[in-house]
Coordinates of C-alpha atoms in Angstrom, one line a residue:
M28 CA 120.9 52.1 280.9
T29 CA 123.2 50.1 278.7
T30 CA 122.3 47.0 276.7
T31 CA 124.3 44.9 274.3
D32 CA 122.8 42.7 271.5
G33 CA 125.6 41.0 269.5
L34 CA 127.9 43.8 268.3
S35 CA 125.3 46.6 268.8
T36 CA 125.3 48.5 272.0
I37 CA 122.6 50.9 273.3
T38 CA 123.3 53.4 276.0
I39 CA 120.5 55.7 277.2
R40 CA 121.3 58.6 279.6
S41 CA 118.7 60.9 281.0
F42 CA 119.7 64.4 282.2
L43 CA 116.2 65.6 282.9
T44 CA 115.7 66.3 286.6
P45 CA 112.7 67.1 288.8
G46 CA 113.6 70.8 288.4
D47 CA 113.1 70.5 284.6
E48 CA 109.4 69.9 285.3
R49 CA 109.3 73.6 286.2
T50 CA 110.3 74.7 282.7
L51 CA 106.7 75.0 281.5
A52 CA 105.6 77.0 284.6
D53 CA 108.7 79.3 284.3
D54 CA 108.0 79.9 280.6
V55 CA 104.4 80.8 281.4
L56 CA 105.4 83.1 284.2
D57 CA 107.9 84.8 281.9
G58 CA 105.9 84.9 278.7
L59 CA 102.4 85.6 279.9
T60 CA 103.4 88.6 282.1
R61 CA 105.1 90.5 279.2
P62 CA 103.4 93.4 277.6
F63 CA 103.2 91.3 274.4
K64 CA 102.4 87.8 275.5
E65 CA 104.3 84.8 274.1
L66 CA 105.2 81.2 274.7
P67 CA 108.1 79.1 273.3
P68 CA 106.9 76.6 270.6
K69 CA 108.6 73.6 272.3
H70 CA 105.4 73.2 274.4
F71 CA 103.3 72.3 271.4
Y72 CA 104.7 68.8 271.4
D73 CA 102.8 66.6 273.8
T74 CA 101.5 63.4 272.4
R75 CA 98.5 65.0 270.7
G76 CA 100.6 67.9 269.4
A77 CA 103.1 65.5 268.0
Q78 CA 100.3 63.5 266.3
L79 CA 98.9 66.7 264.8
F80 CA 102.3 67.8 263.5
D81 CA 102.8 64.5 261.9
A82 CA 99.5 64.9 260.1
I83 CA 100.4 68.5 259.1
C84 CA 103.6 67.2 257.5
E85 CA 101.4 65.1 255.1
L86 CA 99.3 68.1 254.0
P87 CA 99.8 69.4 250.4
E88 CA 100.3 73.0 251.6
Y89 CA 103.1 72.0 254.1
Y90 CA 106.2 71.5 251.9
P91 CA 109.2 71.6 254.4
T92 CA 109.2 68.0 255.6
R93 CA 108.8 66.3 252.3
T94 CA 111.2 68.8 250.6
E95 CA 113.9 68.3 253.1
R96 CA 113.5 64.5 252.8
S97 CA 113.8 64.8 249.0
I98 CA 117.1 66.7 249.4
L99 CA 118.4 64.0 251.7
V100 CA 117.3 61.2 249.3
S101 CA 119.2 62.9 246.4
R102 CA 122.2 64.2 248.3
A103 CA 122.8 61.7 251.1
A104 CA 125.6 59.9 249.3
E105 CA 127.3 63.2 248.6
I106 CA 127.0 64.2 252.3
A107 CA 128.5 60.8 253.3
Q108 CA 131.4 61.3 250.9
A109 CA 132.0 64.9 252.0
T110 CA 132.0 64.1 255.7
R111 CA 133.2 60.5 255.9
A112 CA 131.3 60.6 259.3
S113 CA 131.6 57.7 261.7
E114 CA 128.9 59.2 263.9
V115 CA 125.8 61.4 263.7
V116 CA 124.6 63.5 266.6
E117 CA 121.0 64.5 266.0
L118 CA 119.4 67.3 268.0
G119 CA 115.7 67.0 268.5
S120 CA 115.9 63.5 266.9
G121 CA 112.2 62.5 267.3
T122 CA 111.5 59.4 265.2
A123 CA 114.8 60.0 263.2
E124 CA 112.7 59.3 260.1
K125 CA 114.7 61.5 257.8
T126 CA 118.0 60.9 259.4
R127 CA 117.8 57.2 258.5
I128 CA 118.5 58.2 255.0
L129 CA 121.8 59.7 256.0
L130 CA 122.6 56.8 258.3
A131 CA 122.0 54.4 255.4
A132 CA 124.3 56.4 253.1
L133 CA 127.1 56.4 255.8
A134 CA 126.6 52.7 256.4
A135 CA 126.9 52.0 252.6
A136 CA 130.1 54.0 252.6
G137 CA 131.4 51.8 255.4
T138 CA 132.0 54.6 257.9
L139 CA 129.0 54.6 260.3
R140 CA 129.8 53.5 263.8
R141 CA 127.6 55.5 266.2
Y142 CA 124.3 57.5 266.4
I143 CA 123.6 59.9 269.2
P144 CA 120.0 61.0 269.4
V145 CA 119.1 64.0 271.7
D146 CA 115.4 64.3 272.5
V147 CA 113.3 65.2 275.6
T148 CA 111.1 62.1 275.2
E149 CA 112.8 59.0 276.7
S150 CA 110.4 56.5 275.2
M151 CA 111.1 57.9 271.8
V152 CA 114.9 57.7 272.3
V153 CA 114.6 54.1 273.4
R154 CA 112.3 53.1 270.5
V155 CA 114.6 54.7 267.9
A156 CA 117.6 53.0 269.4
D157 CA 115.9 49.6 269.2
E158 CA 114.8 50.2 265.6
L159 CA 118.1 51.5 264.3
T160 CA 120.3 48.8 265.9
G161 CA 118.0 46.4 264.1
L162 CA 118.5 48.1 260.8
F163 CA 122.3 48.7 261.0
D164 CA 124.7 46.0 262.0
D165 CA 127.2 46.8 264.7
L166 CA 125.7 50.3 265.3
E167 CA 126.3 51.9 268.7
V168 CA 123.5 54.2 269.9
H169 CA 124.2 56.6 272.8
G170 CA 120.9 58.3 273.5
I171 CA 120.6 61.5 275.4
V172 CA 117.3 62.3 277.1
G173 CA 117.4 66.0 277.5
D174 CA 116.6 69.5 276.1
F175 CA 119.0 70.3 273.3
E176 CA 119.0 74.0 274.4
R177 CA 120.3 73.1 277.9
H178 CA 122.0 69.7 277.8
L179 CA 124.5 69.9 274.9
E180 CA 127.4 69.5 277.4
H181 CA 126.2 65.9 277.9
V182 CA 126.8 64.9 274.3
P183 CA 129.7 62.4 274.6
A184 CA 133.1 63.2 273.2
P185 CA 133.5 62.2 269.5
T186 CA 135.1 58.9 268.5
D187 CA 138.2 58.7 266.4
G188 CA 136.3 59.3 263.1
P189 CA 134.6 62.5 261.9
R190 CA 131.3 63.6 263.4
V191 CA 128.2 65.2 261.8
V192 CA 125.9 67.2 264.1
A193 CA 122.4 67.2 262.4
F194 CA 119.8 69.8 263.2
L195 CA 117.0 69.3 260.7
G196 CA 113.5 70.4 260.0
G197 CA 114.1 74.1 259.9
T198 CA 113.9 74.1 263.7
I199 CA 116.7 76.7 263.8
G200 CA 114.2 79.2 262.6
N201 CA 112.2 79.0 265.8
F202 CA 115.0 80.9 267.6
T203 CA 115.1 84.7 267.6
P204 CA 118.3 86.0 265.9
G205 CA 120.3 86.5 269.0
A206 CA 119.3 83.2 270.5
R207 CA 119.9 81.5 267.2
R208 CA 123.5 82.6 267.1
R209 CA 124.1 81.7 270.7
F210 CA 122.7 78.2 270.0
L211 CA 124.9 77.8 266.9
R212 CA 127.9 78.7 269.0
G213 CA 126.9 75.9 271.4
I214 CA 126.8 73.5 268.5
A215 CA 130.2 74.7 267.2
R216 CA 131.7 73.6 270.5
L217 CA 130.7 70.0 269.6
L218 CA 132.7 70.1 266.4
R219 CA 136.5 69.6 266.1
P220 CA 138.1 72.1 263.8
G221 CA 138.7 70.8 260.4
I222 CA 137.2 67.4 261.1
D223 CA 133.5 67.6 262.0
H224 CA 130.5 69.1 260.2
L225 CA 127.1 70.7 261.1
L226 CA 124.3 69.6 258.8
L227 CA 121.6 72.2 259.1
G228 CA 118.1 72.4 257.7
T229 CA 116.7 75.8 256.8
D230 CA 113.5 77.0 255.2
L231 CA 114.1 79.6 252.6
V232 CA 112.6 83.0 251.9
K233 CA 110.0 82.6 249.1
D234 CA 106.6 83.9 247.8
P235 CA 104.7 84.9 251.0
A236 CA 101.6 83.2 249.6
V237 CA 103.4 79.9 249.6
L238 CA 104.7 80.5 253.1
E239 CA 101.3 81.6 254.6
A240 CA 99.5 78.7 252.9
A241 CA 101.8 76.2 254.7
Y242 CA 100.7 77.6 258.1
N243 CA 97.0 78.1 257.3
D244 CA 95.9 74.8 255.8
R245 CA 92.4 74.3 254.6
Q246 CA 91.7 71.4 257.0
G247 CA 92.5 73.5 260.0
L248 CA 95.1 71.1 261.4
T249 CA 97.6 73.9 262.0
A250 CA 94.9 75.9 263.9
D251 CA 94.2 72.8 266.1
F252 CA 98.0 72.3 266.6
N253 CA 98.3 76.0 267.6
R254 CA 95.5 75.8 270.1
N255 CA 96.8 72.6 271.5
V256 CA 99.4 74.5 273.6
L257 CA 96.4 75.9 275.6
R258 CA 95.3 72.3 276.3
V259 CA 98.9 71.5 277.5
L260 CA 98.6 74.4 280.0
N261 CA 95.2 73.3 281.2
R262 CA 96.5 69.7 281.8
E263 CA 99.9 70.4 283.2
L264 CA 99.3 73.6 285.1
H265 CA 95.6 73.3 285.8
A266 CA 94.8 76.4 283.8
D267 CA 91.3 77.2 282.7
F268 CA 91.8 78.3 279.1
D269 CA 89.0 77.8 276.7
P270 CA 90.9 76.8 273.5
D271 CA 87.8 77.4 271.4
A272 CA 87.8 81.1 272.5
F273 CA 91.1 81.7 270.6
E274 CA 91.5 81.8 266.9
H275 CA 94.6 80.8 264.9
V276 CA 96.6 83.5 263.2
A277 CA 99.6 82.9 261.0
F278 CA 101.3 85.5 258.7
F279 CA 104.6 86.3 257.0
D280 CA 106.4 89.3 258.7
R281 CA 108.1 90.8 255.7
E282 CA 110.4 93.0 257.8
H283 CA 111.9 90.1 259.8
E284 CA 111.3 87.5 257.1
W285 CA 109.7 85.0 259.4
I286 CA 106.3 83.4 259.9
E287 CA 104.5 84.3 263.1
M288 CA 101.9 82.1 264.7
R289 CA 99.6 83.6 267.2
L290 CA 96.4 82.9 269.2
R291 CA 93.9 85.7 269.2
A292 CA 91.3 86.0 272.0
T293 CA 87.8 86.3 270.5
S294 CA 86.5 88.1 273.6
R295 CA 87.7 89.6 276.9
Q296 CA 88.9 86.8 279.1
R297 CA 90.5 86.1 282.5
V298 CA 92.5 82.9 282.9
T299 CA 93.9 81.5 286.1
I300 CA 96.9 79.2 286.1
P301 CA 97.3 77.5 289.5
G302 CA 100.4 75.6 288.5
A303 CA 102.3 78.8 287.6
S304 CA 102.2 80.4 291.1
D305 CA 98.4 81.0 290.7
L306 CA 99.0 83.5 287.9
V307 CA 96.0 85.4 286.7
V308 CA 96.1 86.6 283.1
D309 CA 93.7 89.0 281.4
F310 CA 93.2 89.0 277.6
A311 CA 91.5 91.9 275.9
A312 CA 89.2 91.2 273.0
R313 CA 91.4 90.4 269.9
E314 CA 94.6 90.5 272.0
E315 CA 97.2 88.1 270.7
L316 CA 99.5 85.5 272.2
R317 CA 102.6 84.7 270.0
T318 CA 103.3 80.9 270.0
E319 CA 105.9 80.6 267.3
I320 CA 108.2 82.3 265.0
S321 CA 109.7 80.4 262.0
A322 CA 112.5 82.4 260.4
K323 CA 113.1 81.9 256.7
F324 CA 116.7 82.2 255.3
T325 CA 118.6 83.7 252.5
H326 CA 122.2 82.7 251.7
E327 CA 123.3 85.9 253.2
R328 CA 121.4 85.4 256.5
L329 CA 122.7 81.8 256.8
T330 CA 126.3 82.8 256.1
A331 CA 126.1 85.6 258.6
D332 CA 124.7 83.4 261.4
L333 CA 127.3 80.8 260.8
D334 CA 130.1 83.3 260.7
A335 CA 128.9 84.8 264.1
A336 CA 129.1 81.2 265.5
G337 CA 132.6 80.7 264.3
L338 CA 131.5 78.3 261.5
T339 CA 132.2 78.4 257.8
L340 CA 129.6 77.4 255.2
E341 CA 131.0 74.7 252.9
R342 CA 128.1 73.8 250.7
T343 CA 124.4 74.4 250.3
M344 CA 122.0 71.8 248.8
T345 CA 118.4 72.8 247.8
D346 CA 115.5 71.3 246.0
D347 CA 114.8 72.3 242.4
A348 CA 112.2 74.8 243.4
G349 CA 114.4 76.5 246.0
L350 CA 112.0 75.9 248.8
F351 CA 114.3 74.5 251.4
A352 CA 118.1 74.0 252.0
L353 CA 120.5 71.6 253.7
S354 CA 123.9 73.1 254.4
L355 CA 127.2 71.6 255.6
S356 CA 129.5 73.9 257.6
T357 CA 132.7 73.3 259.6
R358 CA 134.7 74.9 262.4
P359 CA 137.9 76.2 260.8
L360 CA 141.3 75.5 262.1
N361 CA 142.8 78.2 264.3
L362 CA 139.5 80.0 264.7
K363 CA 138.2 80.4 268.3
V364 CA 134.5 79.9 268.8
P365 CA 132.9 83.1 270.2
S366 CA 131.6 82.9 273.7
V367 CA 128.1 81.5 274.1
E368 CA 127.2 84.3 276.5

């Protein structure tokens, strides 16, 4: 779909296929048949899950969203000056609420030409494209409807000017270390050496009490958000989970320096999942299902991950309390990106 309004052009391309609808079932077949059961966190975000997460972001305990936004507010002009970007590619763009701060800074600097949102929800990509072309004169939006883990190759080639690839929200922490480095290598291939930048949001290692409070809010919204993945399985795969029979667990793993979220069965249960090849899953009393990890970063960890992806850290920007960081990195000249495999 391509539309033109004045000097603004909106192009939306969807790369989701009927086979992509099997992703949830495949993840269930893989994750719930392991000795230690787990599911990837991307399945949290149906409409209700997204609404719950938006509410979580407003909680006093949950600092990442407002802290990352505050860094963007204070440093967007610096980022615009450092990158001189004419286009921004945003992975997992959602509402692009925080990214608008950067787009405004680039527009004020006179360099902004194109925005490329990548998100699995087509209606969200269309809405954001309409909103942003109304906010920024002459902006071209090339929306990609797809999974940023599987559809990076469909991101269009860069224009003549520099590009920023933005991956915000600390989402990089949801990957295990090996998968994280593979994904960063995929991002590196979107960058031209010596020209383009990766803008990465990372939550930082800090007092475990602060971290655990952020995932165990007093209102119970995070618990409801966690259990919502079971409602997704019930609706999409006709499973018969009783969400109220699972309790929310979230803790800081000091060895791995990440938060783990789990669901703990309060009693012995047998669950059938017709939409996943009629899978039958037994839970022992107090058996746990891992639903998310959220890795926290030190400077050393971030640098090592970027190095392994063939990227060089240029600058790190944090809030005054050192809770969260935005970093800019580049792909050096004459350095080959390691294989994604």
